[in-house]
Coordinates of C-alpha atoms and ligand atoms in Angstrom, one line a residue:
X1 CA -40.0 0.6 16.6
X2 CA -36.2 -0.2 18.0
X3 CA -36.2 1.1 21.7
X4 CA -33.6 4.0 22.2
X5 CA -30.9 1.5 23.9
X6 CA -28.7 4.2 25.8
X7 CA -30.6 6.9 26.8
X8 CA -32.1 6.4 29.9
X9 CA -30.0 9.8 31.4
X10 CA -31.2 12.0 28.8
X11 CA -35.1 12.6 29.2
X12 CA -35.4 13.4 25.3
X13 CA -34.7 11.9 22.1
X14 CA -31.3 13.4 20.2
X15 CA -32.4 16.3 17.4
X16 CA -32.5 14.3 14.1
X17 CA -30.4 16.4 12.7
X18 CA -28.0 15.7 15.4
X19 CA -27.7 12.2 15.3
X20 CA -27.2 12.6 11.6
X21 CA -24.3 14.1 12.4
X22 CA -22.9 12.0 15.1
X23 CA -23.5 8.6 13.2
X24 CA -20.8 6.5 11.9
X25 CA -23.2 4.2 10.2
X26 CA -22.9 4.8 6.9
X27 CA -18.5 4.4 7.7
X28 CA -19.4 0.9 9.7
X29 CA -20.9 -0.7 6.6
X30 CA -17.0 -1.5 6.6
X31 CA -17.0 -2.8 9.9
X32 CA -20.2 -4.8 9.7
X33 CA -19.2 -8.5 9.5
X34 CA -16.3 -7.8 11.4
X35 CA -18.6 -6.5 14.6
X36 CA -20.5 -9.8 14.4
X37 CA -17.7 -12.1 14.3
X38 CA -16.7 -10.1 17.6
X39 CA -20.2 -10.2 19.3
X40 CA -20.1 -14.4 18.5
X41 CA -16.6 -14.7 20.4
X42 CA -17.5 -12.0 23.0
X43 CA -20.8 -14.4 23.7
X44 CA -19.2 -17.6 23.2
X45 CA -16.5 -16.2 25.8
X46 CA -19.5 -15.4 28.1
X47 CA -20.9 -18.8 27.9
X48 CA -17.5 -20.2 29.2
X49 CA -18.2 -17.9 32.1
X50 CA -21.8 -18.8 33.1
X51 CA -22.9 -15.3 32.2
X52 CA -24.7 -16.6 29.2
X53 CA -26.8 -20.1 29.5
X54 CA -26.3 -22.4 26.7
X55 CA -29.7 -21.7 25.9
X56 CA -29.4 -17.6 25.7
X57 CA -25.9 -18.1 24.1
X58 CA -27.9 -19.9 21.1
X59 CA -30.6 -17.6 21.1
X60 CA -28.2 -14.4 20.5
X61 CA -25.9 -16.4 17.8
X62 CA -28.9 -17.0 16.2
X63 CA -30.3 -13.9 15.9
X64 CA -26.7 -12.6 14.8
X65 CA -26.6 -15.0 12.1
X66 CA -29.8 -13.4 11.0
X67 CA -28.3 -10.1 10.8
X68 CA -25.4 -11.4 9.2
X69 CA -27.5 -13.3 6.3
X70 CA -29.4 -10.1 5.8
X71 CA -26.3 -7.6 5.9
X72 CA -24.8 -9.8 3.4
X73 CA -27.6 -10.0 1.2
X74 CA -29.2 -6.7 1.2
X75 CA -25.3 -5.7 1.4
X76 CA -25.9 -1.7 2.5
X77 CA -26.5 -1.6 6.2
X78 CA -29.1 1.2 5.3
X79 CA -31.3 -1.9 4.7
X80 CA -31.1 -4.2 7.6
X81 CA -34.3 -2.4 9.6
X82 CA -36.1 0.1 8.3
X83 CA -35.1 3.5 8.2
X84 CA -36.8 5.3 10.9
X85 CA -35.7 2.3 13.3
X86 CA -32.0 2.8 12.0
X87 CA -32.1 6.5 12.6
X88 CA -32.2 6.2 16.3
X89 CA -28.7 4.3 16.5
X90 CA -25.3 5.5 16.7
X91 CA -23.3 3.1 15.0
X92 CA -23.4 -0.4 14.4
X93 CA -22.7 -1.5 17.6
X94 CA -26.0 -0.1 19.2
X95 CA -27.9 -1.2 15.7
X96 CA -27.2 -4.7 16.1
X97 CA -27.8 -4.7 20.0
X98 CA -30.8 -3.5 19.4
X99 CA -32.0 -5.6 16.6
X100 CA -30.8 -8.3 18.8
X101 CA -33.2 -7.4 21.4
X102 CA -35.9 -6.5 19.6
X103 CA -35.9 -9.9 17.9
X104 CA -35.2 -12.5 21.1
X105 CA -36.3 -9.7 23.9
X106 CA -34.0 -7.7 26.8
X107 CA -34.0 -10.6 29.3
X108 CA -31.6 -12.3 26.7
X109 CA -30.4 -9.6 24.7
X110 CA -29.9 -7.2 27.3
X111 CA -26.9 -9.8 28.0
X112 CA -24.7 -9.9 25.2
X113 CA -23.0 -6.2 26.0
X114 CA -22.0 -7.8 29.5
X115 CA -18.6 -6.8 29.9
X116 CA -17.5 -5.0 26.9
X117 CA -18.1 -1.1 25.8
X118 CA -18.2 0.2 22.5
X119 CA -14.8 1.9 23.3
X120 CA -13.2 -1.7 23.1
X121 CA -16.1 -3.7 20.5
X122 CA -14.9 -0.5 17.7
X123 CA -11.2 -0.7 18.1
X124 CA -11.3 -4.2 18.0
X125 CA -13.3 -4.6 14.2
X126 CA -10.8 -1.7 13.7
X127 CA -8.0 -4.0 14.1
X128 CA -9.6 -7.1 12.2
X129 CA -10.4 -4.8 8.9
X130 CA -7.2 -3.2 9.3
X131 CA -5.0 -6.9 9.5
X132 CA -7.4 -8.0 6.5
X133 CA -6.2 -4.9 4.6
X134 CA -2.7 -5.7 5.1
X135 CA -2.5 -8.8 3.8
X136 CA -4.2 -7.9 0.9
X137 CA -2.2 -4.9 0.0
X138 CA 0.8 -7.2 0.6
X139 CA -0.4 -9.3 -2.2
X140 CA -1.1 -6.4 -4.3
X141 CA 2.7 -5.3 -3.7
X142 CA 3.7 -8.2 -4.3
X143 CA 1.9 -8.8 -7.6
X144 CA 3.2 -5.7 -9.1
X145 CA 7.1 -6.4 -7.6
X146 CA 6.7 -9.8 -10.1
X147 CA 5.6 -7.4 -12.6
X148 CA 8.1 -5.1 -12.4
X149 CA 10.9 -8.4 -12.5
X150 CA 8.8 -10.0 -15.4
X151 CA 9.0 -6.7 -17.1
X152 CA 13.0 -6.3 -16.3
X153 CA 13.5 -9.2 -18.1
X154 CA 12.6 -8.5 -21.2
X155 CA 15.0 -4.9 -21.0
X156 CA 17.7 -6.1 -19.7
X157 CA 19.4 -4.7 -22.7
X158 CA 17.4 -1.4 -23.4
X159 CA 19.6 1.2 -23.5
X160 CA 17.8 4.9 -21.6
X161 CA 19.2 7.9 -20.2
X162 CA 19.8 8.0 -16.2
X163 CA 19.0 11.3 -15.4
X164 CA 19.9 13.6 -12.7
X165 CA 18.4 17.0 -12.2
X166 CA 16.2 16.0 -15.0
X167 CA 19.4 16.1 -17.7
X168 CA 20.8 13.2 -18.9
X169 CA 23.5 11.8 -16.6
X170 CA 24.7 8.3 -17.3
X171 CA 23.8 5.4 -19.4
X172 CA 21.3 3.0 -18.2
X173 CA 19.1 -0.1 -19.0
X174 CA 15.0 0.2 -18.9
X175 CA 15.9 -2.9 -16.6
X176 CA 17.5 -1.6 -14.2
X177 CA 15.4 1.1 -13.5
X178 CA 12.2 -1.0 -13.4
X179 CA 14.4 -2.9 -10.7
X180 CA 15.1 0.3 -8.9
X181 CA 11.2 0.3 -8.3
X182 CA 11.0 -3.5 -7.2
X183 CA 13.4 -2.8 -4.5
X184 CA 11.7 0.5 -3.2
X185 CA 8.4 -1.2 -3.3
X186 CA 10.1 -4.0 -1.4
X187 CA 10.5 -2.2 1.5
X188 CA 7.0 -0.6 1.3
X189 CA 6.6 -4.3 1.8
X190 CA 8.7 -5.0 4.7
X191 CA 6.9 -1.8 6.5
X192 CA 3.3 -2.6 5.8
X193 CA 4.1 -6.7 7.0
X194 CA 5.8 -5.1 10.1
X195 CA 2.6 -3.4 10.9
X196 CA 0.8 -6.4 10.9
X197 CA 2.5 -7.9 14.0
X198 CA 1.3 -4.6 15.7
X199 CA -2.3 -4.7 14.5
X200 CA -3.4 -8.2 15.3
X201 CA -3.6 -7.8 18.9
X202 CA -7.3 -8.2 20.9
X203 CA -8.7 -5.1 22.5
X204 CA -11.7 -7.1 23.2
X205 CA -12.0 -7.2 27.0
X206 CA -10.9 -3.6 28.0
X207 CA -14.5 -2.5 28.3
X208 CA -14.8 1.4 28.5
X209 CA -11.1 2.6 29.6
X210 CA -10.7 0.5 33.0
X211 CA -11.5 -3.3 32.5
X212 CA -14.6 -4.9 34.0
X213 CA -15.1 -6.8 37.1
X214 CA -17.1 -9.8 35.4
X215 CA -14.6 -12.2 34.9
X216 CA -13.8 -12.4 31.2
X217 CA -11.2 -14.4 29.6
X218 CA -9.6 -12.0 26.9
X219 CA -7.5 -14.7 25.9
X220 CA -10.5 -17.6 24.7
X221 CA -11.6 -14.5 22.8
X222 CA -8.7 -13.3 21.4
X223 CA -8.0 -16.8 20.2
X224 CA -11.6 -17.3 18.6
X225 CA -10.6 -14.2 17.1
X226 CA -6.9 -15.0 15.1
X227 CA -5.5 -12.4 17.4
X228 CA -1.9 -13.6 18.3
X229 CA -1.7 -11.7 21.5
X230 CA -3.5 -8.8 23.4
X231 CA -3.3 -5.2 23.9
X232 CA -2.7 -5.4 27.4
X233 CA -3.1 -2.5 29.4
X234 CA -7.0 -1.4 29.0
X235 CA -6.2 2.1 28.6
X236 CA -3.8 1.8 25.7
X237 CA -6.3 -0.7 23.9
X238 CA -9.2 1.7 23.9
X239 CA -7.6 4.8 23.5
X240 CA -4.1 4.7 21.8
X241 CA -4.3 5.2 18.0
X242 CA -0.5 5.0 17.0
X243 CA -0.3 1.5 15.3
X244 CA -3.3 3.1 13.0
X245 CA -0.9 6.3 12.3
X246 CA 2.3 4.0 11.7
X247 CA 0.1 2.3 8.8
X248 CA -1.2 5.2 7.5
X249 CA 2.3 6.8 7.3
X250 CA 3.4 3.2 5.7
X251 CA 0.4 3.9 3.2
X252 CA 1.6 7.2 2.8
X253 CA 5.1 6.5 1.5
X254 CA 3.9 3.7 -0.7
X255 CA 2.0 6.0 -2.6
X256 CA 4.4 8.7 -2.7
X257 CA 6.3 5.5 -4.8
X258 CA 3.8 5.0 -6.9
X259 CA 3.3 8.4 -7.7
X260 CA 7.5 8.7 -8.8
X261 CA 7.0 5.9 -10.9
X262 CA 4.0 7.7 -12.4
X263 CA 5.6 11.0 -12.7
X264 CA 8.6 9.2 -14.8
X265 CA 5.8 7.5 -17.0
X266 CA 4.1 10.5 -17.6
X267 CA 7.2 12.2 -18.9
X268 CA 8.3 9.5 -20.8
X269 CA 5.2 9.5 -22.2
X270 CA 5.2 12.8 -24.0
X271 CA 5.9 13.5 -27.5
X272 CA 9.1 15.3 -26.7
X273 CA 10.4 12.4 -24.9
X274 CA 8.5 9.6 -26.4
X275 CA 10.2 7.0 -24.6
X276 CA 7.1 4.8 -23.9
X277 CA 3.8 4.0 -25.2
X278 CA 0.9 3.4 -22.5
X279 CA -1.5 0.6 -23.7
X280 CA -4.9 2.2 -24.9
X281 CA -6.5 1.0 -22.1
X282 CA -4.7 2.6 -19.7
X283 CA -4.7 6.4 -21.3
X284 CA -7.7 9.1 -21.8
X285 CA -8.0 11.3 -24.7
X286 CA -9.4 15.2 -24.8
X287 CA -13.0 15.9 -25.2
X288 CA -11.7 18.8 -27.9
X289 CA -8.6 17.1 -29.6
X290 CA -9.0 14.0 -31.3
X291 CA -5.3 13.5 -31.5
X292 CA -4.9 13.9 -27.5
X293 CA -3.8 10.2 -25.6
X294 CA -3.7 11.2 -22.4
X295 CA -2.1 9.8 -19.1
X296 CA -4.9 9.8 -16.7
X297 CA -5.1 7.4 -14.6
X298 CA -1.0 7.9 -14.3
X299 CA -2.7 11.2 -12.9
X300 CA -5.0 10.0 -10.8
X301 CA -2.4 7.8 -8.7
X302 CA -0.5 11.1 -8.7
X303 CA -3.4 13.1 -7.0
X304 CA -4.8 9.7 -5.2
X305 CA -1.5 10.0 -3.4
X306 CA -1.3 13.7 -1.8
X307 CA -5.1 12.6 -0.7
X308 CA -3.8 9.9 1.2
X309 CA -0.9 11.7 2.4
X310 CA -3.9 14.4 3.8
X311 CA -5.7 11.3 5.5
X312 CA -2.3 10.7 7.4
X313 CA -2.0 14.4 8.3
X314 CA -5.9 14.6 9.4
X315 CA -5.4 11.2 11.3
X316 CA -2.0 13.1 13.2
X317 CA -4.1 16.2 13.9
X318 CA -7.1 14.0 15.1
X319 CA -5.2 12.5 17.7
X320 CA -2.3 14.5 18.9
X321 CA -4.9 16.4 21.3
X322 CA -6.3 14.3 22.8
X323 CA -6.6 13.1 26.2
X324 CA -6.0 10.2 27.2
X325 CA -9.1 7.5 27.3
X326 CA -11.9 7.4 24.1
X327 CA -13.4 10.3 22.9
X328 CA -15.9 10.6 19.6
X329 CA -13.4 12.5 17.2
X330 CA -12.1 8.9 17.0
X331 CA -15.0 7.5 15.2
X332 CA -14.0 9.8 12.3
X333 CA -10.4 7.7 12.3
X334 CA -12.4 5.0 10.7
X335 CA -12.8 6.9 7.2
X336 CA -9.5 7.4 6.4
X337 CA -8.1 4.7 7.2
X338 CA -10.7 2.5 5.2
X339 CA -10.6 5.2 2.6
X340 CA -6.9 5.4 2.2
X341 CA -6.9 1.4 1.8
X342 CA -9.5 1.7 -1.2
X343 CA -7.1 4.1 -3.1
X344 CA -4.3 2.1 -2.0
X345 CA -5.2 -1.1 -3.2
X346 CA -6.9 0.4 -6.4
X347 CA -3.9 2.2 -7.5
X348 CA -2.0 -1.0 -7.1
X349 CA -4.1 -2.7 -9.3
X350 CA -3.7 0.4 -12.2
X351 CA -0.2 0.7 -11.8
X352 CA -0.1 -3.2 -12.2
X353 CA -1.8 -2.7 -15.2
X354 CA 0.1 -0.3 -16.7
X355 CA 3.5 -2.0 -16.2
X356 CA 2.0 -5.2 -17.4
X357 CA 1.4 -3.1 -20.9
X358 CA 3.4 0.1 -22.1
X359 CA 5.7 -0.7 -24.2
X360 CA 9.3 0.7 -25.0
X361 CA 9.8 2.8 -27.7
X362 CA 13.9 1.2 -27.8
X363 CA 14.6 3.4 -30.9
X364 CA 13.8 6.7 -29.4
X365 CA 15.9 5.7 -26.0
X366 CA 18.8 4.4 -27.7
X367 CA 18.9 7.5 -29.8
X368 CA 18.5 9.7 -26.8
X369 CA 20.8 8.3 -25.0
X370 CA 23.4 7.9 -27.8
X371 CA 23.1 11.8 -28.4
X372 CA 23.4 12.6 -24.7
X373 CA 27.3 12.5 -24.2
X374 CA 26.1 9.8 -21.1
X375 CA 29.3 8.1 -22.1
X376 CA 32.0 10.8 -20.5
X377 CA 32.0 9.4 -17.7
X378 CA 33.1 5.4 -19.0
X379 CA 35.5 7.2 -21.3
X380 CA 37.0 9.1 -18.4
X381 CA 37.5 5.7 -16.2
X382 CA 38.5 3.7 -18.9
X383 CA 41.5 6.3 -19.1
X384 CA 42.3 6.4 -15.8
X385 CA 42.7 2.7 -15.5
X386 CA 44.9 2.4 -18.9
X387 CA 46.9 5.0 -17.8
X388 CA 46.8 5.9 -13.9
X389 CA 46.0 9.7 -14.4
X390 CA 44.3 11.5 -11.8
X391 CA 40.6 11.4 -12.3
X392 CA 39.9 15.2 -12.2
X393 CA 42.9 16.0 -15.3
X394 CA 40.7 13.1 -17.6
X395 CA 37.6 15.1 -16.2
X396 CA 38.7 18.4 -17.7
X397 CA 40.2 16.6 -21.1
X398 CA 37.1 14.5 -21.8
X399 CA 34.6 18.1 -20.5
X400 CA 37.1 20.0 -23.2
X401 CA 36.1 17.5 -25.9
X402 CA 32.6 17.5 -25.2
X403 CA 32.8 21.4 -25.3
X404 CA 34.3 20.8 -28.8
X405 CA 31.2 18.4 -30.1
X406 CA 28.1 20.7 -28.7
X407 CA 30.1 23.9 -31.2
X408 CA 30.0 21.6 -34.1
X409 CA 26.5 20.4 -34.0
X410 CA 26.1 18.2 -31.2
X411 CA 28.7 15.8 -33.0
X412 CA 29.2 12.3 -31.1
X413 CA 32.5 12.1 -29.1
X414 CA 32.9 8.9 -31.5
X415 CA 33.0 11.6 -34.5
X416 CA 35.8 14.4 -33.6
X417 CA 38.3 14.1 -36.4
X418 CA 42.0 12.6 -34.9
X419 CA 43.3 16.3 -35.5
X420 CA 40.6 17.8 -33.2
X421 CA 41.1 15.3 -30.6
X422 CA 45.2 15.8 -30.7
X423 CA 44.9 19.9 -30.8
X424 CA 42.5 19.4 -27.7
X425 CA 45.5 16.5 -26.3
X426 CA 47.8 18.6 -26.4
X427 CA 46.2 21.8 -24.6
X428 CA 46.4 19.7 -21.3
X429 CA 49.1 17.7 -19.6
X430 CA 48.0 14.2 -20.2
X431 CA 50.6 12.0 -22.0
X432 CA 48.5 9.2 -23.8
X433 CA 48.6 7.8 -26.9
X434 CA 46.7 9.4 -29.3
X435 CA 45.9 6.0 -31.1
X436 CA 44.5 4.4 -28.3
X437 CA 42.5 7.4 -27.4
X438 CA 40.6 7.4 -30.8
X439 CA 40.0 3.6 -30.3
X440 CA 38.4 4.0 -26.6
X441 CA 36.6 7.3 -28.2
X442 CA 35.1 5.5 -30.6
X443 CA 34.3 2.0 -28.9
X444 CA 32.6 3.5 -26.3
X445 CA 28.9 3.1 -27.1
X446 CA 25.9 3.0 -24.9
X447 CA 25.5 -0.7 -25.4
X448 CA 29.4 -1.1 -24.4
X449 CA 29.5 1.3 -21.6
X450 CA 27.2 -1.0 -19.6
X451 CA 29.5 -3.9 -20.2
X452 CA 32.5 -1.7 -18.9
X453 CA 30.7 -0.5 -15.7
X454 CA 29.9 -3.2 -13.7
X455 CA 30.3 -1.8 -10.0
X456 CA 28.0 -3.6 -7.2
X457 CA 24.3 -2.3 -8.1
X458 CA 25.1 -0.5 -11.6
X459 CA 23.1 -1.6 -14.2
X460 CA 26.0 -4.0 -15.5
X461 CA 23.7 -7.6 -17.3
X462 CA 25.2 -9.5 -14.4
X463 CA 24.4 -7.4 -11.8
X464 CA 21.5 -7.2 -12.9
X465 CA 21.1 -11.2 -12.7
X466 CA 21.8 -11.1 -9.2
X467 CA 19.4 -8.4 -8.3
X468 CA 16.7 -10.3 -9.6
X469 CA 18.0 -13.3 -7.8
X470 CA 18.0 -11.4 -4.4
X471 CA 14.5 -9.8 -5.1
X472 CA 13.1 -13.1 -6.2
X473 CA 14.5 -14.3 -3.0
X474 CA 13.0 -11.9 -0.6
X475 CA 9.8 -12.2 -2.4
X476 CA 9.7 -16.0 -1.0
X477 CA 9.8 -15.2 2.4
X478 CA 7.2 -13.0 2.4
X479 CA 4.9 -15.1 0.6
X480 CA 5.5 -17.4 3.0
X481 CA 5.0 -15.6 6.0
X482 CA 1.8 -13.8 3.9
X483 CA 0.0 -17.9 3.5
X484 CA 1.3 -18.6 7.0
X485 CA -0.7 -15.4 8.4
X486 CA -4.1 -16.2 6.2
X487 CA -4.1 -20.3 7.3
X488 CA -3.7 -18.7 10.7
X489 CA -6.6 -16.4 10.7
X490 CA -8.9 -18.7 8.2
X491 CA -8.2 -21.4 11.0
X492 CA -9.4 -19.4 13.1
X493 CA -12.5 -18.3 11.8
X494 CA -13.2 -21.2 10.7
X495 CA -13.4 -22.5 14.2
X496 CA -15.3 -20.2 15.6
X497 CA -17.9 -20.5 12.8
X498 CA -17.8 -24.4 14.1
X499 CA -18.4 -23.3 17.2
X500 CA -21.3 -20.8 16.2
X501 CA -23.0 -23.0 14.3
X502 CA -22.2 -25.7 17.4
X503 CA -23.9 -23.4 19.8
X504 CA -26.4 -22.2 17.8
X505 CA -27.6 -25.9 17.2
X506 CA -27.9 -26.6 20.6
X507 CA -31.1 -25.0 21.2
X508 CA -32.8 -26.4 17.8
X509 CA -31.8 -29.5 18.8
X510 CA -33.3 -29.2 22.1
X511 CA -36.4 -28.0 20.9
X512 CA -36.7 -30.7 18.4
X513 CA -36.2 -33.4 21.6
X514 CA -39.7 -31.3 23.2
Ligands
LIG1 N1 -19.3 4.9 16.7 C1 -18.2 5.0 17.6 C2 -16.9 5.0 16.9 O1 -16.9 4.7 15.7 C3 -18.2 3.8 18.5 C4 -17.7 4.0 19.9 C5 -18.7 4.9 20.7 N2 -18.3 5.0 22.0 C6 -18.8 6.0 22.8 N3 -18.3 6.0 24.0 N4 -19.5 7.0 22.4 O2 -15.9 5.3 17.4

C-alpha cells in the first residue's frame, strides 16, 4: 500500500467518493510522459545543485524509467499500480512521487519534489502537450492547404455559381473557391504557429505561487526541456491561463472554417444542387432508405465545431473568476484543451479526405451557372468600357433585359431575338450600336466572362496562377520554421535522454566496480 503522500494536516483519509471526484487521473493519461520528462530535468537540475547526490539522482531516474517503460507498455495509467494504491492519489504528479518512494524509499524519494509544487510541475506538462499539439495541427493544416492547391489545379477551368445570399451572383471557377479556403486556412496557420512562441516557455521553477529559496536554475531546466525562454514572474507562470484561451480561440476559428467548407459541401451535395459527388467512403446512408448517401462525417465536423467552440466558452468562464494564484477548477482546463485538439486534428484528417476525393459533377455546374444570368454583370462592364456610359444606366438596360428573359421562360440573355433587344434599347437613353450589342450578348459565356474579368483576386486563370504561387510560397516558410521547431525540441530531448541514461548509469556502474 502507497502511503497517503500529502496529508499529514488532515487526520483522515479523503471519502472515496470524494477523491473520485477531485482526481484528474484519468485527464493526466495525456500528460503522463510529459510529467516524467519534467521530473528527469527537475532532478538532473537538482543534481547541478548538490541537492541530489549522484547516487540518489540515479536512483530516482531509475525508478522513473520504470514507470515510464510500464506506462508505455500497459499504456492506461489505470495499470501502473494497482487500483486501490492508485485510488489514494490526486493526479499524476502525487502517483508517480509516490511510486517513486515506494520503490527506492523517502530518504531518496522524499527528494525529487524539492523545490517545485504541483502548481508549477502541471502547467509545465500543460505547456509541453500543448507545443506538441501545435506543431502537429500545423502539419495537419498544412496537409490539407496542399490538398486544397492540388485540387485547384485540376478546376482551374470549372465553371460554378458564386453565390451571395445563397442566389447565384457571379461566375466563378471550382478553383478559385477551393483557393478561397487555402488562404483562410492559411491564416488559421499563421495564428496557431503564433501561439507557439507563447506556449514554449518553462514554468518549471515557480514552485507554488512565490518561488522557492533552494537555489534552482530554471534556465538548465528550461533548456533540458526545449523551452526557448521562461515564464518569468512566478505568479503569472502558475496561475495565468490566457496563452491556453488564445489557442483555444485559434482552435475555435479553425473549425468554424472547416465547418463553412462543410456546410458548402453539404449543399452541393444534394440532389437539387448536385454539384459534387462525395467518395463512398466518406458518406453514410439511412438505416430505412436504401437510396439515402448521406453526408455525415461533413456533419460531424459541423457539430465537432460548436463543441469546441463550447470548450473555448467553458475555458473563458473557468477562468475569468478567479483570483489570482492556482486554484483546483484549473485542473478541469486540461480536458478541453486536450479534447478540443483530438477533434481538431481528427477533423483535419476527414476533411483532408474528403477534398482528396469528391468529385465535380462539371455538367451540372456549367449548366447552373449558364442558366443563372451570372453574366449581367460582365455584359454591363464590357459596355461601359466600349462605350463610356455611366455604370448605373447599363445596370437598368442589362436588369430590363433580364426582366425580359425570366417572362419568356428563363430564356438565356444570348437568346432574345435582335427585335426584343432594340424595343428594350430604345426604352432607355443609351446610344449603342445595336450590332455590337447582340455580338457582346451573345459572346458572353461563363467560360468567356472569366477571361474578361481579371481584376486582382478574381477568379481570372492567371490570377489564379499567381495565387497559387503566393500560397505555395507562404507554405515554405512555415514548413521551414515547422522542421526548425521539431530539430529544436527532438535535440533537446534527445539530450536529456543522454543525460538520463548518463546518470542513471552512474550508479550501475558503480555497483558493478563493488
Ligand atoms: N491535478 C492538479 C491539476 O491538474 C495538479 C495541481 C494540484 N495542485 C494543488 N495545489 N492542488 O491542476
Amino acid at each position: 500500500m502507497i502511503d497517503i503522500l500529502y496529508r499529514t494536516r488532515q487526520k483522515e483519509n479523503l471519502d472515496k467518493d470524494v477523491l473520485n471526484f477531485l482526481s484528474s487521473l484519468n485527464e493526466d493519461v495525456n500528460i503522463l510522459s510529459y510529467d516524467i520528462l519534467g521530473t528527469q530535468a527537475h532532478c538532473l537540475m537538482l543534481n547541478k545543485i548538490g541537492i541530489l547526490t549522484s547516487d540518489e539522482l540515479s536512483k530516482i531516474l531509475s525508478s522513473l524509467s520504470k514507470i515510464k517503460y510500464e506506462s508505455k507498455n500497459k499504456e492506461m495509467i489505470q495499470n501502473l499500480p494497482s487500483k486501490d494504491e492508485l485510488f489514494l492519489s490526486e493526479d499524476i504528479h502525487e502517483l508517480i512521487e509516490s511510486i517513486v518512494i515506494q520503490d527506492i524509499g523517502i530518504d531518496i524519494g522524499g527528494k525529487m519534489h524539492t523545490g517545485r509544487s504541483r502548481n508549477d510541475q502541471v502547467i509545465l506538462d500543460v505547456r509541453m502537450k500543448l507545443r506538441d499539439d501545435v506543431i502537429n495541427i500545423c502539419e495537419l493544416i498544412i496537409n490539407i492547404i496542399k490538398s486544397l492547391i492540388e485540387k485547384s489545379k485540376e478546376h482551374t477551368n470549372t465553371i460554378i455559381s458564386l453565390y451571395t445570399h445563397l442566389q447565384q451572383a457571379q461566375i466563378g471557377t471550382v478553383s478559385h473557391y477551393l483557393l478561397s479556403y487555402s488562404f483562410n486556412l492559411l491564416r488559421d496557420l499563421e495564428r496557431l504557429s503564433s501561439s507557439f512562441e507563447k506556449i514554449n516557455l518553462s514554468p518549471l521553477g515557480s514552485c507554488a505561487i512565490g518561488g522557492t529559496g533552494i537555489p534552482i536554475d530554471r534556465n538548465y531546466t528550461a533548456s533540458l526541456l526545449g523551452f526557448q525562454g521562461l515564464v518569468e514572474n512566478s505568479i503569472d507562470a502558475t496561475s495565468s491561463r490566457d496563452s491556453m484561451i488564445q489557442y483555444l480561440s485559434f482552435l475555435s476559428i479553425l473549425m468554424s472554417t472547416l465547418s463553412r467548407i462543410a456546410e458548402d459541401f453539404i449543399l452541393w451535395s444534394t440532389s437539387e444542387f448536385n454539384y459534387i459527388e462525395l467518395s463512398d467512403r466518406y458518406s453514410s446512408t439511412s438505416s430505412v432508405m436504401p437510396q439515402k448517401k448521406n453526408p455525415d462525417p461533413l456533419e460531424i465536423i459541423r457539430s465537432r465545431t460548436s463543441i469546441v467552440i463550447g470548450m473555448l466558452i467553458s475555458s473563458f468562464s473557468l477562468v475569468k473568476n478567479l483570483p489570482s494564484g492556482y486554484h483546483r477548477d484549473l485542473q478541469d482546463l486540461k480536458p478541453l484543451l486536450s479534447n478540443s485538439a483530438t477533434i481538431v486534428k481528427e477533423s483535419l484528417l476527414i476533411m483532408k479526405g474528403i477534398i482528396d476525393t469528391f468529385k465535380v459533377n462539371k455538367k451540372n455546374t456549367l449548366h447552373s451557372a449558364n442558366k443563372s444570368y451570372g453574366v449581367s454583370l460582365d455584359i454591363a462592364e464590357q459596355i461601359v468600357i466600349k462605350y463610356n456610359i455611366p455604370f448605373r444606366k447599363v445596370h437598368k438596360l442589362i436588369g430590363t433585359l433580364v426582366q425580359h428573359a425570366v417572362k419568356n421562360k428563363n430564356i438565356l440573355l444570348s437568346q432574345i431575338s435582335k427585335e426584343d433587344v432594340n424595343k428594350i434599347l430604345k426604352f432607355t437613353d443609351i446610344q449603342i450600336d445595336l450590332e455590337e450589342l447582340m455580338v457582346i450578348l451573345k459572346d458572353t459565356t461563363p467560360e468567356k466572362s472569366i477571361l474578361f474579368r481579371n481584376s486582382y483576386g478574381s477568379p481570372n486563370p492567371m490570377q489564379q496562377k499567381d495565387m497559387v504561387n503566393s500560397i505555395e510560397k507562404s507554405l515554405l516558410v512555415y514548413c521551414k520554421v515547422l522542421s526548425q521547431r521539431k530539430e529544436l525540441l527532438h535535440a533537446a530531448l534527445d539530450n536529456l535522454e543522454k543525460e538520463v541514461i548518463l546518470n542513471t548509469n552512474v550508479n550501475s556502474e558503480k555497483n558493478n566496480e563493488i
